[in-house]
Short mmCIF file of C-alpha atoms in Angstrom, two decimals:
data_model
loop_
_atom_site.label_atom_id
_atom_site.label_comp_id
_atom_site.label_asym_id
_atom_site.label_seq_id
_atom_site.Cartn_x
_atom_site.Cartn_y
_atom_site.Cartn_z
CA UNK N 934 0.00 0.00 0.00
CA UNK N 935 1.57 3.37 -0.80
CA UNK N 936 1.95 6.07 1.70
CA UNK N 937 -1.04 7.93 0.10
CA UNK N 938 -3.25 5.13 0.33
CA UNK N 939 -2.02 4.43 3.85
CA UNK N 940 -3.08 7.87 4.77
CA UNK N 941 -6.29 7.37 3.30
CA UNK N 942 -6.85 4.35 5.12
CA UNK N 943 -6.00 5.75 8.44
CA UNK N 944 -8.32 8.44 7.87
CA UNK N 945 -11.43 6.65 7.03
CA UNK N 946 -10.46 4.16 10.27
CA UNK N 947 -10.09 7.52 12.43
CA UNK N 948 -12.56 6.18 15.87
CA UNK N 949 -14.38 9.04 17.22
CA UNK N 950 -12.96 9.76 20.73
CA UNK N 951 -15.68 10.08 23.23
CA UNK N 952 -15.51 12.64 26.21
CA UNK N 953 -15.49 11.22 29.64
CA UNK N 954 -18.07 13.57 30.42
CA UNK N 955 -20.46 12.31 27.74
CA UNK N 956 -19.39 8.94 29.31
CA UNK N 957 -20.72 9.95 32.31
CA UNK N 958 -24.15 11.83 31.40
CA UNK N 959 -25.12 8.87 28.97
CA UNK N 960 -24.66 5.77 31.66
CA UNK N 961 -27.53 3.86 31.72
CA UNK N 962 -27.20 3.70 35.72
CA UNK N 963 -26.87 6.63 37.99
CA UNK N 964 -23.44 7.95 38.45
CA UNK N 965 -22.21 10.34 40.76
CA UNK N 966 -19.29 12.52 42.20
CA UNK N 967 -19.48 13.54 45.75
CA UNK N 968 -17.44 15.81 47.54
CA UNK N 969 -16.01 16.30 51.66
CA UNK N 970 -19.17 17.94 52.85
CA UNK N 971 -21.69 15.23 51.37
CA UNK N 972 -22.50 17.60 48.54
CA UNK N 973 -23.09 16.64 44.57
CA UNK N 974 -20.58 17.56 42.59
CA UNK N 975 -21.51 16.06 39.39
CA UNK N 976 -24.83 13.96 38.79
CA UNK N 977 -25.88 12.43 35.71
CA UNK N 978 -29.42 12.21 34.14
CA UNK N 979 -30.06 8.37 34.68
CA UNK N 980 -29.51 9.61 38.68
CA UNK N 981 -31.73 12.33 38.63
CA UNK N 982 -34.42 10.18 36.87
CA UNK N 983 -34.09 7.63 39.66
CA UNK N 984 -34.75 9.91 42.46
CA UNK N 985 -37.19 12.01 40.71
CA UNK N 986 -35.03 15.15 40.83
CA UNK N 987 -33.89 17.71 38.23
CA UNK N 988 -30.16 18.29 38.28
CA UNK N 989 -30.17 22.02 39.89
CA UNK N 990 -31.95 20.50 42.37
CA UNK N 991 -29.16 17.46 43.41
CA UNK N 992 -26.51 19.96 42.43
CA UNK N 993 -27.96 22.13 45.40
CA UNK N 994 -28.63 19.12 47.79
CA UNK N 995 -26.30 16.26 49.54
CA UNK N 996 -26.69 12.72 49.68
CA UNK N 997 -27.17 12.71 52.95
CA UNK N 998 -30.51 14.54 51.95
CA UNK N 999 -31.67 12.03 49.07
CA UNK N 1000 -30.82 8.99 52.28
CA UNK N 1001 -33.45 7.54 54.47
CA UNK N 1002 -32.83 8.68 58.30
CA UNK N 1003 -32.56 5.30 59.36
CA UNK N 1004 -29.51 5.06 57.02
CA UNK N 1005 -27.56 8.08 57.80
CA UNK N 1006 -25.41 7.14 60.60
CA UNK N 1007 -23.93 3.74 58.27
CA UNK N 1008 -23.64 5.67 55.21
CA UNK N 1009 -21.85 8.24 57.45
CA UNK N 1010 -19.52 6.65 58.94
CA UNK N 1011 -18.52 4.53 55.73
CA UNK N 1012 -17.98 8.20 53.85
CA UNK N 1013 -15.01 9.10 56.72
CA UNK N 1014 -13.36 6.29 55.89
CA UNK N 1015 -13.10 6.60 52.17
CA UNK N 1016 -12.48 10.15 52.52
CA UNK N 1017 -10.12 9.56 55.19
CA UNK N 1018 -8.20 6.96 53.25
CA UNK N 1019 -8.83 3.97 55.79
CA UNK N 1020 -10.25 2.22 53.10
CA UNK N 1021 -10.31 2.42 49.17
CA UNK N 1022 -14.60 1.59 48.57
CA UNK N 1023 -17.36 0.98 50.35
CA UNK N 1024 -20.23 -0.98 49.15
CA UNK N 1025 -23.90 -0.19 50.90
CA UNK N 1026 -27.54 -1.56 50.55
CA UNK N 1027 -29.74 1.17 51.32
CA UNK N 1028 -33.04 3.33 51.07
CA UNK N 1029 -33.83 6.58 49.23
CA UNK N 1030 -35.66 8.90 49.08
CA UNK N 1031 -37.21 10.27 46.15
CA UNK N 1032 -38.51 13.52 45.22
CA UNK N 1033 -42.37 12.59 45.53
CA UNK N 1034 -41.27 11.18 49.31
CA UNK N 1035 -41.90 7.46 48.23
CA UNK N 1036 -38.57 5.23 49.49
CA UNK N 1037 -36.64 3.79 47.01
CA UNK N 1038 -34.16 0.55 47.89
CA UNK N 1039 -30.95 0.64 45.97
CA UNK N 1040 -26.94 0.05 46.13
CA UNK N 1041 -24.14 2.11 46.19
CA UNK N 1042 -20.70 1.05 45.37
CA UNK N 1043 -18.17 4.27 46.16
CA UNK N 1044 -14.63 4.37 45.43
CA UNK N 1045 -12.36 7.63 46.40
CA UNK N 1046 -11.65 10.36 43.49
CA UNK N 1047 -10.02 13.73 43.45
CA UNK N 1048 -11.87 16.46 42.40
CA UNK N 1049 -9.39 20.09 42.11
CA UNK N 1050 -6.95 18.86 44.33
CA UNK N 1051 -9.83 17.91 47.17
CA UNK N 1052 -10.56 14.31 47.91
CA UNK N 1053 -14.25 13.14 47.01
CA UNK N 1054 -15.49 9.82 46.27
CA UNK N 1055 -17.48 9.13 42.94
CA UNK N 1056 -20.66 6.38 43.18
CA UNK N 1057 -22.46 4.75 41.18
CA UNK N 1058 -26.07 4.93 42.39
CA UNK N 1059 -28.62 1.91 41.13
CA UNK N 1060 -32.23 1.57 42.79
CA UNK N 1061 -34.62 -1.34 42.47
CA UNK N 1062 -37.00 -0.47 40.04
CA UNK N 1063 -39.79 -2.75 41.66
CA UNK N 1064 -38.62 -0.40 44.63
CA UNK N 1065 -39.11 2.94 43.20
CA UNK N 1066 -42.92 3.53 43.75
CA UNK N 1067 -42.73 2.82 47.38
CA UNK N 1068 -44.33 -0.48 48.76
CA UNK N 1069 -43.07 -2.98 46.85
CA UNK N 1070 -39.59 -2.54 47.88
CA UNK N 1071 -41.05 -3.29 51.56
CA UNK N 1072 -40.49 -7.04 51.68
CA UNK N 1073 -36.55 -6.63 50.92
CA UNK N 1074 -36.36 -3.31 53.08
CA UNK N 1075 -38.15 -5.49 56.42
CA UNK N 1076 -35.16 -8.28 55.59
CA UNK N 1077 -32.37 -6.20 55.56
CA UNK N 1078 -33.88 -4.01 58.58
CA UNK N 1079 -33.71 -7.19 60.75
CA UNK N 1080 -30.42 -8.38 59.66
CA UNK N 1081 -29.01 -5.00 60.32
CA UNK N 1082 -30.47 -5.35 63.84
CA UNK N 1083 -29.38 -9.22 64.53
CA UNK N 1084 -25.45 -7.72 63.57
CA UNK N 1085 -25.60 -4.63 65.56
CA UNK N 1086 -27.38 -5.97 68.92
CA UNK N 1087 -24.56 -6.90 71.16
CA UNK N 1088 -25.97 -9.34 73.45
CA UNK N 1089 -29.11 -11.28 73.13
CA UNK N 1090 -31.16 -9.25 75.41
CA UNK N 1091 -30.66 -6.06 73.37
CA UNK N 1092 -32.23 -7.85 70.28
CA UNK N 1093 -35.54 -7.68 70.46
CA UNK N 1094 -35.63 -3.70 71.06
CA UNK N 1095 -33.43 -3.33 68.04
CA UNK N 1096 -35.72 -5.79 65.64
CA UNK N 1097 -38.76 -3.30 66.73
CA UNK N 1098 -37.16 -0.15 66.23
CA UNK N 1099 -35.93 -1.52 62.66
CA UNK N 1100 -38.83 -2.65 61.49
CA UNK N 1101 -40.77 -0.11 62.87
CA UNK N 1102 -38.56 2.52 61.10
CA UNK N 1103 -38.54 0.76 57.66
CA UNK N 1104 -42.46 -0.17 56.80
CA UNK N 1105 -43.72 2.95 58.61
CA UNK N 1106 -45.66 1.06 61.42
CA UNK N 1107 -46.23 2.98 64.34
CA UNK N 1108 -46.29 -0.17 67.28
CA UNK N 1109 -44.33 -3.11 67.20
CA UNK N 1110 -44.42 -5.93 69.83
CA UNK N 1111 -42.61 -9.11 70.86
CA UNK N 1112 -44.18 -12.01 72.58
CA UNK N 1113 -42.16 -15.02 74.38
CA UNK N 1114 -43.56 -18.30 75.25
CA UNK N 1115 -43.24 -19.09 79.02
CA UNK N 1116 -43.32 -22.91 78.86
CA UNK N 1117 -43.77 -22.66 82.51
CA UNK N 1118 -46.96 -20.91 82.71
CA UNK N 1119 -47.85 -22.01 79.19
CA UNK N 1120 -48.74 -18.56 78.64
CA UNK N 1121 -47.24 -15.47 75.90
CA UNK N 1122 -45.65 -12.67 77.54
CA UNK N 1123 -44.78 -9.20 76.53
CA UNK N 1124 -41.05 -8.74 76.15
CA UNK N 1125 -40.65 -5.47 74.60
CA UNK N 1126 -42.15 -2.63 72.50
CA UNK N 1127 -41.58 -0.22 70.49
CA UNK N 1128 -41.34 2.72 70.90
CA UNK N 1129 -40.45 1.78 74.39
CA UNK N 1130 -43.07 1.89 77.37
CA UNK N 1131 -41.13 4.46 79.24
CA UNK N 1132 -41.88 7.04 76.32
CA UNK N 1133 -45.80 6.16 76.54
CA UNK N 1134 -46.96 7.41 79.82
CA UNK N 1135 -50.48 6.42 78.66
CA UNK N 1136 -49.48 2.74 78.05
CA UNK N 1137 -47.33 1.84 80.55
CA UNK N 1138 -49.22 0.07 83.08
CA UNK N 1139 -51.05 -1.66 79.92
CA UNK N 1140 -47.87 -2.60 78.18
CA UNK N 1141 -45.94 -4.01 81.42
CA UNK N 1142 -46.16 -7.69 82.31
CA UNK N 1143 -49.07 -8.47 79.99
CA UNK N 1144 -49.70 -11.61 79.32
CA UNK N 1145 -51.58 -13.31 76.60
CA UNK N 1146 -53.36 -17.07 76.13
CA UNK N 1147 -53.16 -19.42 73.36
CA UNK N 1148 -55.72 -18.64 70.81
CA UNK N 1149 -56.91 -15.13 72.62
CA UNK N 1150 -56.16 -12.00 70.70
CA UNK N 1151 -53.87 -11.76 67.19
CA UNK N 1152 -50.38 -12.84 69.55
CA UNK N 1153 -52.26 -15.63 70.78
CA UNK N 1154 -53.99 -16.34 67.09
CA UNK N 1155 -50.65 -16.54 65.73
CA UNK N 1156 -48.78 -18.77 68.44
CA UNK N 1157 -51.70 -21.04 67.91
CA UNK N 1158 -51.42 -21.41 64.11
CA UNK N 1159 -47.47 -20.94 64.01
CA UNK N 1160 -48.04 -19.18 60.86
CA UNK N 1161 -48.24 -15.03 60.12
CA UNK N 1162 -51.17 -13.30 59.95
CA UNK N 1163 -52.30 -10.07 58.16
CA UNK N 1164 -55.11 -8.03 59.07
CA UNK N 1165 -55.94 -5.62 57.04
CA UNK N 1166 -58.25 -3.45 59.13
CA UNK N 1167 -58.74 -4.34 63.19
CA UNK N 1168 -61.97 -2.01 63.31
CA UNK N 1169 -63.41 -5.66 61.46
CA UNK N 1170 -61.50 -8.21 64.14
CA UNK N 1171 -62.35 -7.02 67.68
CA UNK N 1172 -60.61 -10.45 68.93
CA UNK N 1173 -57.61 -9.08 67.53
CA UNK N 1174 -57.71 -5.59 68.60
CA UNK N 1175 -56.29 -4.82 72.42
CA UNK N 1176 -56.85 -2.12 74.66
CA UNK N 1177 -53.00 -1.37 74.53
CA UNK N 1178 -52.75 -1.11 70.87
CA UNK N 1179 -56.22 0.85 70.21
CA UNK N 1180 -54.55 3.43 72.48
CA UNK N 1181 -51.64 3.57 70.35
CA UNK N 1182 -52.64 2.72 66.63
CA UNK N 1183 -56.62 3.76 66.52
CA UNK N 1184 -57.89 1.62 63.91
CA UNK N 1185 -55.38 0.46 61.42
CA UNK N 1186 -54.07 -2.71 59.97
CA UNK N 1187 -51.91 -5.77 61.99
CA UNK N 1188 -48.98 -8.05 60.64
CA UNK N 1189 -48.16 -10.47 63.44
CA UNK N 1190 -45.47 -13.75 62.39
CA UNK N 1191 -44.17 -16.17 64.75
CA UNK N 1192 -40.63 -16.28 65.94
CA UNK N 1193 -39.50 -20.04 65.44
CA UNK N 1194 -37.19 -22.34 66.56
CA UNK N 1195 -36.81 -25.42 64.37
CA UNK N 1196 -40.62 -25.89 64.42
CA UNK N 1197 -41.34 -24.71 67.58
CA UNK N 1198 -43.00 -21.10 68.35
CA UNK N 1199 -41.04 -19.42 70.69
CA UNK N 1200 -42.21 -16.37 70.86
CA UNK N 1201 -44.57 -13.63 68.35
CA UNK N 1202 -43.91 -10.49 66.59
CA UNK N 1203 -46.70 -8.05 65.98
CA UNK N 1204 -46.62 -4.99 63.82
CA UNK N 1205 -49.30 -2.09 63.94
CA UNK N 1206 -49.87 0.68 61.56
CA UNK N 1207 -52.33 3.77 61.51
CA UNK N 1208 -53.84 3.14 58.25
CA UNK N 1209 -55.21 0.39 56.78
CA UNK N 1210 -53.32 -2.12 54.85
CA UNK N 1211 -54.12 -4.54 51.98
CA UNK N 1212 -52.68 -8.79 52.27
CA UNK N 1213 -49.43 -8.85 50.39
CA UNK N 1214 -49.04 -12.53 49.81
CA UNK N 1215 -45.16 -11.78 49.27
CA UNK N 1216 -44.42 -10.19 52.29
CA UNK N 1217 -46.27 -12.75 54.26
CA UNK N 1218 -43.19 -15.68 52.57
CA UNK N 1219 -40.72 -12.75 53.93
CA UNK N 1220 -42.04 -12.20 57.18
CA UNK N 1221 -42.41 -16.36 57.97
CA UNK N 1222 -38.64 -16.40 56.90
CA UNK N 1223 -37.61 -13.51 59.11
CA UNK N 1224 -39.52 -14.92 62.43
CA UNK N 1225 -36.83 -18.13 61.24
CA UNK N 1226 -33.72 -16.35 61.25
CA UNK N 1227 -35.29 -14.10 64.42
CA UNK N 1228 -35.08 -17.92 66.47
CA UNK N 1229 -32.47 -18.74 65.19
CA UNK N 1230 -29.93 -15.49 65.64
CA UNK N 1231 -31.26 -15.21 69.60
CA UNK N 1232 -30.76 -18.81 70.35
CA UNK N 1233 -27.16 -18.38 68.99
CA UNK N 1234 -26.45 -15.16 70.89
CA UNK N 1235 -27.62 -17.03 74.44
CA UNK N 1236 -24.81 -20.02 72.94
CA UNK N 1237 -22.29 -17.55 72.43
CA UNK N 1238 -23.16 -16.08 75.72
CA UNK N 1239 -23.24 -19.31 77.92
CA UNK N 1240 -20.01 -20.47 76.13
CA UNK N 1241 -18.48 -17.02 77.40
CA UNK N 1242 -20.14 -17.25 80.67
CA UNK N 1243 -18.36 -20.83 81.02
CA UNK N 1244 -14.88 -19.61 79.81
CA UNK N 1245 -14.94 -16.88 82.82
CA UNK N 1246 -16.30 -19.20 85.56
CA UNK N 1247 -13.19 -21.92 83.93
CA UNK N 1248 -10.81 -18.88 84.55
CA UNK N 1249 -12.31 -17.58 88.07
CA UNK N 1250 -11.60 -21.48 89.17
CA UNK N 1251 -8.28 -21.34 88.03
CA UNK N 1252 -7.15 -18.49 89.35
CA UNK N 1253 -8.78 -19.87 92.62
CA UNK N 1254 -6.19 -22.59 92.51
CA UNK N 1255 -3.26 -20.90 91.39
CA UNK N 1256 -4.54 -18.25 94.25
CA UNK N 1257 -4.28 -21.44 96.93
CA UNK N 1258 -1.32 -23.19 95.52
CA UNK N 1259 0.67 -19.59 96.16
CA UNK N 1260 -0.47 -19.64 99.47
CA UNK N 1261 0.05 -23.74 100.33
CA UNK N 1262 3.70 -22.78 99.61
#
């Protein structure tokens, strides 16, 4: 090939370079650059279609802002330590929330960048799209809310409090109970609430020590069956509805699943809300699986616990000896 013809050739071959910015604004998921304070630097369109918002508008906002409340201390603390340089990403599950103020679950995977000389970190931002209308992201939202809780409850007894407050926070319910079996009496009894008795002057005598039968009320209902149960308004179930949680929750709908262990009900969770609420078959499979993993997390905190309990009471009888053989000499 002569040189001319070479030339040609090169020419016609020529590929188009593309910008990185047009990279950016034409990703098909939502991308993001985010800088010390928590503040957008750069969004692109797919983003600001996800979360409902025009690009002025995220340009003028944080991400803290566009985060769920109950996510903001995690997403927090991971952001300090990519900006801090203790660690070089940070991958996170979490909710959003959209312009209209309907949650939307979604991922972000952020990885540190520098932006002018300043450290920032750029994500990239995708949200379930069965999760971007609200309610339908609720069965994966309740899973993750307990598994968060079963992680960050230190000891068995602080469990149960942090299941309620989770749950509670994620599907908007406004009362949550749990119920363990005493074998002894062969009767349910109120463990804990949320939000605690001690911040419901009006419920606390109801709330404290309350007991409930097999069969009587929607605690009792469920223990019975060993199976969840939705009710979708209590005005039409007075056997379901208590004097504890009319105070509380007026007239609105009831989720109550059993907390198992193997195949035995050890103990109930019940979840009330203010407004009425339709079956959701799905969330009924999610909530039977989460009363599972419920059983099965507490009984392996009180292992963990006895186990530790017997490695101290081991060492206090050591010492013991060691204390007497000292002295025998």
């Amino acid at each position: 090939m002569s040189p001319s013809n070479r030339k040609t050739a090169q020419k016609g071959s020529r590929v188009k370079r593309v910008s990185p910015r047009h990279t950016f604004d034409s990703a098909p998921i939502g991308l993001a650059l985010v800088g010390h304070e928590g503040r957008f630097l750069q969004v692109n369109p797919r983003l600001c279609r996800l979360l409902g918002y025009a690009e002025k508008q995220l340009l003028a906002s944080t991400l803290g802002a566009v985060t769920d409340p109950h996510d903001l201390k995690t997403l927090a603390v991971r952001s300090r330590s990519l900006l801090a340089g203790e660690v070089d990403e940070f991958r996170l599950e979490q909710r959003f929330r959209r312009a209209d103020g309907h949650p939307a679950w979604g991922q972000i995977h952020a990885t540190l960048a520098t932006n002018n000389g300043e450290r920032s970190f750029a994500c990239v931002i995708t949200i379930d799209e069965g999760s971007e209308h609200g309610f339908s992201g609720l069965s994966r939202a309740l899973s993750f809310a307990v598994i968060r809780a079963l992680t960050e409850a230190p000891t068995a007894d602080e469990v149960p409090r942090k299941i309620l407050q989770n749950l509670c926070g994620t599907g908007s319910w406004a009362r949550g109970e749990i119920w363990i079996v005493d074998v002894r009496l062969k009767v349910l009894r109120l463990l804990d609430t949320w939000p605690p008795p001690a911040s419901e002057p009006i419920e606390r005598e109801t709330t404290t020590g309350t007991t409930c039968l097999p069969g009587i009320g929607l605690p009792g209902h469920v223990w019975t069956a060993g199976k969840p149960v939705w009710v979708a308004d209590l005005a039409g179930k007075p056997a379901f509805s208590r004097l504890a949680t009319a105070t509380q929750c007026g007239r609105g709908a009831a989720i109550a699943f059993p907390i198992l262990n193997g195949r035995t009900v050890t103990g109930v969770v019940a979840l009330f809300s203010l407004d009425t609420r339709q079956p959701d078959g799905g969330l009924l499979r999610v909530v039977a699986d989460i009363g599972r993993q419920i059983g099965q997390v507490i009984e392996r905190k009180r292992a963990e616990e006895a186990l530790q309990k017997s490695v101290e009471d081991i060492h206090a009888v050591l010492d013991n000896v060691a204390d007497s053989v000292m002295m025998t000499d």
